[in-house]
CSV table of C-alpha atoms in Angstrom, one decimal:
chain,number,residue,atom,x,y,z
A,1,MET,CA,23.3,-31.7,115.5
A,2,LYS,CA,24.9,-30.3,112.4
A,3,HIS,CA,23.4,-26.8,111.7
A,4,ILE,CA,23.2,-25.6,108.1
A,5,ASN,CA,22.7,-21.8,107.9
A,6,MET,CA,20.2,-20.8,105.3
A,7,LYS,CA,22.4,-18.1,103.9
A,8,HIS,CA,24.0,-20.8,101.8
A,9,VAL,CA,20.8,-22.8,101.3
A,10,LEU,CA,17.5,-20.9,101.1
A,11,THR,CA,17.7,-17.1,101.3
A,12,GLY,CA,17.3,-14.6,98.5
A,13,LEU,CA,16.3,-16.7,95.5
A,14,MET,CA,15.9,-13.8,93.1
A,15,LEU,CA,17.8,-15.9,90.7
A,16,PHE,CA,16.1,-16.0,87.4
A,17,GLY,CA,14.0,-12.8,87.4
A,18,THR,CA,16.4,-10.8,85.2
A,19,LEU,CA,17.5,-13.5,82.9
A,20,GLY,CA,17.1,-13.2,79.1
A,21,THR,CA,15.6,-15.8,77.0
A,22,VAL,CA,17.9,-18.7,76.3
A,23,ALA,CA,18.2,-19.3,72.6
A,24,MET,CA,16.6,-22.8,72.4
A,25,ALA,CA,13.2,-24.2,71.8
A,26,ALA,CA,12.9,-25.5,75.3
A,27,PRO,CA,12.9,-24.9,78.2
A,28,GLN,CA,11.7,-21.3,78.7
A,29,ILE,CA,12.9,-19.0,81.4
A,30,SER,CA,10.2,-17.1,83.4
A,31,PRO,CA,10.7,-14.2,85.8
A,32,GLN,CA,8.3,-15.8,88.3
A,33,ARG,CA,8.4,-19.6,87.6
A,34,ILE,CA,12.1,-19.7,86.8
A,35,ILE,CA,12.2,-22.5,84.1
A,36,VAL,CA,9.0,-23.5,82.4
A,37,ASN,CA,8.2,-26.4,80.1
A,38,PRO,CA,6.8,-24.9,76.9
A,39,ILE,CA,4.3,-27.7,76.4
A,40,GLN,CA,1.6,-29.4,78.4
A,41,THR,CA,2.7,-32.6,80.1
A,42,SER,CA,0.9,-35.0,82.4
A,43,LEU,CA,3.8,-35.0,84.9
A,44,ASP,CA,3.3,-32.4,87.7
A,45,VAL,CA,5.5,-31.4,90.6
A,46,ASN,CA,4.3,-29.4,93.6
A,47,ILE,CA,6.5,-27.7,96.2
A,48,TRP,CA,5.3,-26.1,99.4
A,49,LEU,CA,6.7,-24.8,102.7
A,50,ASN,CA,5.8,-25.1,106.4
A,51,LYS,CA,4.1,-21.7,106.2
A,52,ALA,CA,1.3,-20.6,103.9
A,53,ALA,CA,1.4,-17.5,101.8
A,54,ASP,CA,0.0,-14.5,103.6
A,55,ASN,CA,-1.8,-11.5,102.2
A,56,SER,CA,1.5,-10.4,100.5
A,57,GLY,CA,1.4,-13.5,98.4
A,58,TYR,CA,4.4,-15.0,100.0
A,59,ALA,CA,5.2,-17.2,103.0
A,60,THR,CA,6.9,-14.8,105.4
A,61,TYR,CA,9.8,-15.7,107.7
A,62,VAL,CA,11.9,-13.8,110.1
A,63,PRO,CA,15.7,-14.2,110.3
A,64,GLY,CA,16.8,-17.3,112.1
A,65,GLU,CA,13.4,-19.1,111.6
A,66,LYS,CA,13.4,-22.7,110.7
A,67,VAL,CA,12.1,-23.6,107.2
A,68,GLN,CA,10.8,-27.0,106.1
A,69,ILE,CA,10.3,-27.9,102.5
A,70,LYS,CA,7.9,-30.5,101.0
A,71,ALA,CA,7.5,-31.6,97.5
A,72,SER,CA,5.5,-34.3,95.6
A,73,VAL,CA,5.0,-35.5,92.1
A,74,ASN,CA,1.8,-37.0,90.6
A,75,GLU,CA,3.7,-39.7,88.6
A,76,ASP,CA,6.9,-41.7,89.3
A,77,ALA,CA,9.8,-39.3,88.6
A,78,TYR,CA,13.3,-38.2,89.6
A,79,LEU,CA,13.1,-35.0,91.6
A,80,TYR,CA,15.7,-32.2,92.0
A,81,LEU,CA,15.4,-29.2,94.2
A,82,PHE,CA,17.5,-26.0,94.1
A,83,SER,CA,17.9,-22.9,96.2
A,84,VAL,CA,19.7,-19.6,95.6
A,85,ASP,CA,20.6,-17.0,98.2
A,86,VAL,CA,20.5,-13.3,97.8
A,87,ALA,CA,24.2,-13.2,96.8
A,88,GLY,CA,23.5,-15.7,94.0
A,89,ASN,CA,25.0,-18.8,95.7
A,90,ILE,CA,23.3,-21.8,94.2
A,91,THR,CA,22.7,-25.0,96.1
A,92,GLN,CA,21.2,-28.3,95.2
A,93,ILE,CA,19.3,-29.3,98.4
A,94,PHE,CA,17.8,-32.5,97.0
A,95,PRO,CA,19.2,-35.1,96.5
A,96,ASN,CA,21.8,-34.6,99.2
A,97,GLU,CA,24.1,-36.7,101.4
A,98,TYR,CA,21.4,-37.8,103.7
A,99,ALA,CA,18.7,-38.2,101.1
A,100,ASN,CA,20.5,-39.5,98.0
A,101,ASP,CA,17.7,-41.5,96.4
A,102,ASN,CA,15.7,-38.9,94.5
A,103,PHE,CA,13.3,-41.3,92.7
A,104,VAL,CA,9.9,-40.3,94.1
A,105,GLN,CA,6.8,-42.4,93.5
A,106,GLY,CA,3.6,-40.7,92.2
A,107,GLY,CA,1.6,-39.3,95.2
A,108,GLN,CA,4.6,-39.6,97.6
A,109,THR,CA,5.6,-36.5,99.6
A,110,ILE,CA,9.3,-35.8,100.5
A,111,THR,CA,10.2,-33.6,103.4
A,112,LEU,CA,13.4,-31.6,103.9
A,113,PRO,CA,14.8,-31.9,106.5
A,114,ARG,CA,13.2,-35.1,107.9
A,115,ALA,CA,12.8,-35.4,111.6
A,116,ASP,CA,15.9,-37.5,112.0
A,117,ASP,CA,18.2,-35.6,109.6
A,118,PRO,CA,21.2,-34.1,111.3
A,119,TYR,CA,20.8,-30.7,109.7
A,120,THR,CA,18.3,-27.8,109.7
A,121,PHE,CA,17.3,-25.0,107.3
A,122,GLU,CA,17.2,-21.5,108.8
A,123,THR,CA,16.7,-18.1,107.2
A,124,ASP,CA,19.7,-15.8,107.4
A,125,LYS,CA,19.8,-12.1,108.3
A,126,ASP,CA,19.7,-11.3,104.6
A,127,LEU,CA,16.2,-10.0,103.7
A,128,GLY,CA,14.3,-10.3,100.5
A,129,VAL,CA,12.2,-12.5,98.3
A,130,SER,CA,13.4,-16.1,97.8
A,131,LYS,CA,12.5,-19.1,95.7
A,132,VAL,CA,12.8,-22.9,95.8
A,133,PHE,CA,12.9,-24.4,92.4
A,134,GLY,CA,12.2,-28.0,91.5
A,135,VAL,CA,12.5,-30.1,88.4
A,136,ALA,CA,10.9,-33.6,88.0
A,137,SER,CA,11.9,-35.9,85.2
A,138,ARG,CA,10.8,-39.4,84.2
A,139,ASP,CA,14.4,-40.2,83.5
A,140,PRO,CA,17.4,-39.3,85.8
A,141,LEU,CA,19.1,-36.0,84.9
A,142,ASP,CA,22.9,-35.5,85.0
A,143,PHE,CA,24.0,-32.3,86.8
A,144,THR,CA,27.4,-33.6,87.8
A,145,ASP,CA,29.1,-31.5,85.1
A,146,ILE,CA,27.7,-28.3,86.5
A,147,LEU,CA,27.7,-29.0,90.3
A,148,ASP,CA,30.5,-29.4,92.7
A,149,ILE,CA,30.5,-31.2,96.0
A,150,LYS,CA,33.4,-30.8,98.5
A,151,ASN,CA,34.6,-33.5,100.9
A,152,ASN,CA,32.1,-34.2,103.7
A,153,ALA,CA,29.7,-31.6,102.2
A,154,VAL,CA,25.9,-32.3,102.6
A,155,PHE,CA,24.9,-30.3,99.5
A,156,ALA,CA,26.3,-29.9,96.0
A,157,VAL,CA,26.8,-26.3,94.9
A,158,TYR,CA,27.1,-24.4,91.6
A,159,SER,CA,30.2,-22.4,91.1
A,160,GLY,CA,30.3,-22.0,87.3
A,161,GLY,CA,29.8,-18.2,86.9
A,162,GLY,CA,26.7,-16.9,88.6
A,163,GLN,CA,23.0,-17.0,88.0
A,164,ASP,CA,22.8,-16.4,84.3
A,165,ALA,CA,25.3,-19.2,83.6
A,166,PHE,CA,23.5,-21.6,85.9
A,167,ALA,CA,20.1,-20.9,84.2
A,168,ARG,CA,21.7,-21.6,80.7
A,169,GLU,CA,23.4,-24.8,81.9
A,170,VAL,CA,20.2,-26.2,83.5
A,171,SER,CA,18.3,-25.3,80.4
A,172,GLY,CA,20.8,-27.2,78.4
A,173,VAL,CA,20.4,-30.3,80.5
A,174,LEU,CA,16.6,-30.1,80.1
A,175,ASN,CA,16.8,-29.4,76.4
A,176,SER,CA,18.6,-32.7,75.9
A,177,ILE,CA,15.5,-34.7,76.9
A,178,PRO,CA,12.0,-34.8,75.4
A,179,ASP,CA,9.8,-31.9,76.3
A,180,ASN,CA,7.0,-34.1,77.6
A,181,SER,CA,9.3,-36.0,80.0
A,182,TRP,CA,9.8,-33.2,82.6
A,183,ASN,CA,8.1,-30.4,84.4
A,184,SER,CA,9.1,-27.8,87.0
A,185,SER,CA,7.6,-25.8,89.9
A,186,THR,CA,8.7,-22.8,92.0
A,187,VAL,CA,7.6,-21.7,95.5
A,188,VAL,CA,8.3,-18.1,96.6
A,189,TYR,CA,8.8,-16.8,100.2
A,190,ARG,CA,10.3,-13.8,101.8
A,191,THR,CA,12.4,-12.9,104.9
A,192,LYS,CA,11.4,-9.8,106.8
A,193,ALA,CA,13.0,-8.2,109.8
A,194,SER,CA,9.8,-7.1,111.5
A,195,VAL,CA,8.1,-9.7,113.7
A,196,GLN,CA,4.5,-10.1,112.9
A,197,GLU,CA,2.0,-11.6,115.3
A,198,VAL,CA,0.6,-14.8,113.9
A,199,GLY,CA,-2.2,-17.3,114.4
A,200,GLU,CA,-2.5,-21.1,114.3
A,201,LEU,CA,-5.0,-23.5,112.7
A,202,SER,CA,-5.8,-27.1,113.6
A,203,VAL,CA,-8.2,-29.0,111.4
A,204,THR,CA,-9.5,-32.4,112.4
A,205,THR,CA,-11.6,-34.6,110.1
A,206,ASN,CA,-13.5,-37.9,110.1
A,207,VAL,CA,-11.3,-39.4,107.4
A,208,LYS,CA,-7.6,-40.3,107.0
A,209,ASN,CA,-5.2,-38.6,104.6
A,210,ALA,CA,-7.2,-35.3,104.2
A,211,LYS,CA,-5.2,-32.3,103.0
A,212,VAL,CA,-5.7,-28.7,104.1
A,213,TYR,CA,-5.4,-25.9,101.6
A,214,LEU,CA,-5.3,-22.2,102.2
A,215,ASN,CA,-5.8,-19.9,99.2
A,216,GLY,CA,-5.3,-22.8,96.8
A,217,ARG,CA,-2.0,-24.0,98.3
A,218,VAL,CA,-1.6,-27.2,100.4
A,219,VAL,CA,-0.4,-26.2,103.8
A,220,GLY,CA,-0.5,-29.5,105.7
A,221,ASP,CA,-2.4,-32.6,106.7
A,222,ALA,CA,-5.6,-32.6,108.7
A,223,GLY,CA,-4.8,-33.5,112.3
A,224,THR,CA,-1.6,-31.4,112.4
A,225,THR,CA,-1.2,-27.8,113.6
A,226,ILE,CA,-0.5,-25.2,110.9
A,227,ALA,CA,1.5,-22.5,112.7
A,228,ASN,CA,2.7,-19.0,111.9
A,229,LEU,CA,-0.3,-17.9,109.8
A,230,ALA,CA,-0.4,-14.2,109.1
A,231,PRO,CA,-3.6,-12.5,110.2
A,232,GLY,CA,-6.1,-12.2,107.5
A,233,THR,CA,-8.9,-14.0,105.6
A,234,TYR,CA,-8.1,-17.2,103.7
A,235,GLN,CA,-10.2,-19.6,101.5
A,236,LEU,CA,-10.0,-22.9,103.4
A,237,LYS,CA,-10.4,-26.2,101.6
A,238,VAL,CA,-10.2,-29.7,103.1
A,239,VAL,CA,-9.7,-32.4,100.5
A,240,ALA,CA,-9.8,-36.2,100.7
A,241,SER,CA,-10.1,-38.7,97.9
A,242,GLY,CA,-13.7,-40.1,97.6
A,243,TYR,CA,-15.2,-37.3,99.7
A,244,VAL,CA,-16.9,-34.0,98.9
A,245,THR,CA,-14.4,-31.1,99.3
A,246,TYR,CA,-15.1,-28.8,102.2
A,247,SER,CA,-14.7,-25.1,101.3
A,248,ALA,CA,-15.3,-22.0,103.4
A,249,PRO,CA,-13.7,-18.6,104.2
A,250,LEU,CA,-11.5,-18.6,107.3
A,251,THR,CA,-10.3,-15.5,109.3
A,252,VAL,CA,-7.0,-15.9,111.2
A,253,ARG,CA,-6.4,-13.5,114.1
A,254,ALA,CA,-3.1,-12.7,115.8
A,255,ASP,CA,-2.2,-14.8,118.8
A,256,LYS,CA,-5.3,-16.9,118.3
A,257,ARG,CA,-5.6,-20.7,117.6
A,258,ILE,CA,-8.5,-22.0,115.5
A,259,ASN,CA,-9.6,-25.5,116.2
A,260,LEU,CA,-11.9,-26.7,113.5
A,261,THR,CA,-13.6,-30.0,113.0
A,262,VAL,CA,-14.7,-30.9,109.5
A,263,ASN,CA,-17.0,-33.9,108.8
A,264,LEU,CA,-16.5,-34.8,105.2
A,265,ARG,CA,-19.3,-36.4,103.3
A,266,GLN,CA,-18.6,-39.3,100.9
A,267,ALA,CA,-18.9,-38.3,97.3
A,268,PRO,CA,-22.1,-39.7,95.7
A,269,THR,CA,-21.4,-42.5,93.4
A,270,THR,CA,-22.4,-42.1,89.8
A,271,LYS,CA,-22.0,-45.7,88.8
A,272,ALA,CA,-24.0,-48.9,89.4
A,273,ASN,CA,-23.5,-52.5,88.4
A,274,LEU,CA,-25.7,-54.4,86.0
A,275,ASN,CA,-25.5,-58.1,86.5
A,276,LEU,CA,-26.7,-60.3,83.7
A,277,VAL,CA,-27.7,-64.0,84.4
A,278,LEU,CA,-28.2,-66.0,81.2
A,279,ASN,CA,-29.7,-69.4,80.5
A,280,VAL,CA,-26.8,-70.1,78.2
A,281,LYS,CA,-23.1,-70.1,78.9
A,282,ASN,CA,-21.5,-68.5,75.9
A,283,ALA,CA,-22.8,-65.1,74.7
A,284,LYS,CA,-21.7,-61.7,73.6
A,285,ILE,CA,-22.9,-58.5,75.3
A,286,TYR,CA,-23.6,-55.1,73.7
A,287,MET,CA,-24.6,-51.8,75.3
A,288,ASN,CA,-26.2,-49.2,73.0
A,289,GLY,CA,-24.9,-51.2,70.0
A,290,GLN,CA,-21.3,-51.2,71.3
A,291,TYR,CA,-19.6,-54.5,72.2
A,292,VAL,CA,-18.6,-54.6,75.9
A,293,GLY,CA,-17.6,-58.2,76.5
A,294,ALA,CA,-18.5,-61.9,76.4
A,295,THR,CA,-19.3,-64.6,78.9
A,296,ASN,CA,-18.6,-68.3,79.0
A,297,THR,CA,-20.2,-68.9,82.4
A,298,GLY,CA,-23.7,-67.4,81.7
A,299,LYS,CA,-22.9,-64.5,84.0
A,300,PHE,CA,-21.7,-61.0,83.2
A,301,THR,CA,-21.3,-57.8,85.1
A,302,THR,CA,-20.7,-54.2,83.8
A,303,SER,CA,-20.6,-50.8,85.5
A,304,LEU,CA,-23.0,-48.2,84.0
A,305,THR,CA,-23.8,-44.6,84.7
A,306,LYS,CA,-26.8,-44.1,86.9
A,307,ASN,CA,-30.1,-42.6,85.6
A,308,ARG,CA,-29.1,-43.1,82.0
A,309,GLU,CA,-31.0,-45.4,79.6
A,310,TYR,CA,-29.1,-48.2,78.0
A,311,LYS,CA,-30.1,-50.7,75.4
A,312,VAL,CA,-28.8,-54.1,76.5
A,313,SER,CA,-28.3,-56.7,73.7
A,314,VAL,CA,-27.3,-60.4,74.1
A,315,VAL,CA,-26.2,-62.5,71.2
A,316,ALA,CA,-25.6,-66.2,71.4
A,317,GLN,CA,-25.1,-68.7,68.5
A,318,GLY,CA,-28.2,-70.8,67.9
A,319,TYR,CA,-30.4,-68.4,69.9
A,320,THR,CA,-32.7,-65.5,69.1
A,321,ASN,CA,-31.1,-62.2,69.9
A,322,PHE,CA,-32.2,-60.5,73.2
A,323,ALA,CA,-32.7,-56.8,73.7
A,324,ALA,CA,-34.0,-54.7,76.6
A,325,TYR,CA,-33.8,-51.1,77.8
A,326,VAL,CA,-32.6,-50.5,81.4
A,327,THR,CA,-32.0,-47.4,83.6
A,328,LEU,CA,-30.2,-47.9,86.9
A,329,ASN,CA,-30.8,-46.1,90.1
A,330,ASN,CA,-28.8,-48.8,92.0
A,331,SER,CA,-27.1,-52.0,91.1
A,332,LYS,CA,-29.6,-54.6,89.7
A,333,THR,CA,-29.7,-58.1,88.2
A,334,LEU,CA,-31.3,-58.8,84.9
A,335,TYR,CA,-32.3,-62.4,84.1
A,336,VAL,CA,-32.1,-63.2,80.3
A,337,ASN,CA,-33.9,-66.2,78.9
A,338,LEU,CA,-32.7,-66.8,75.4
A,339,LYS,CA,-34.9,-68.8,73.0
A,340,ARG,CA,-33.5,-71.3,70.6
A,341,ARG,CA,-34.1,-70.5,66.9
């Protein structure tokens, strides 16, 4: 197996902390978040590691420890991930030779490295705080002018003059596209020489595709073991679409494994169907005076908020208008008998 040492991939990402503001309207450079979109955009990118942040606020690794990176976007987008080591060596880790398609569908999670990839990420002996920086864009971005890739190399690197120059050139690429078409995210971790005793957590649930969060950060899927947790108290959340979120404090102890079973409750529905059955085929339907649709079959269904009163009106040519007030606790059928004029 080809082994990629993290000195040239993931350690020491203190890149943008001391950079000055680039003289452009967008993007903005931030000491903590690296490059930030100056406007609100619906596109969101999330990056996390195989270890959760401990009480220091960082995920903590020891030299030589394997690191796995995960990232997702909430909308279809092209995703780019960068890492910078302590010496300022900048590497694009996604896309790469083994994962060259960086178009990510909304809700999809990518993992680096994947189980069958012939490389690994490991922390180097260099100690300090590091970052993984990601940019998502609705359109592909062109970094070929600022990145170099050697023959048979897995990753492209930046060799254009150090951290300040890289930040300015990436800002220039982003500044050439609309502000609302991209967003960025940064995850921070550290490498420490001292070995800290850690604990483990395994959460099982009664539903599929549940996510486990610690202190507001997703750390894994329910049903998998979350290892290398620093001792301390965390706020645990278990989240699944359509179910009520489970939330509780969780205390992790050194050399202990927590096996937790969480039974999620389905979220109560706030909607119910009103089914109209008419004695005429063609009619227009209004709710609280607002037109909601028409029928040419004599049947009509609409979804309404429960426990709220609605005035239902039915209008058909040649018939007297019909009106009635309804409040739904559950779905119901209303029979409407229109009278000829």
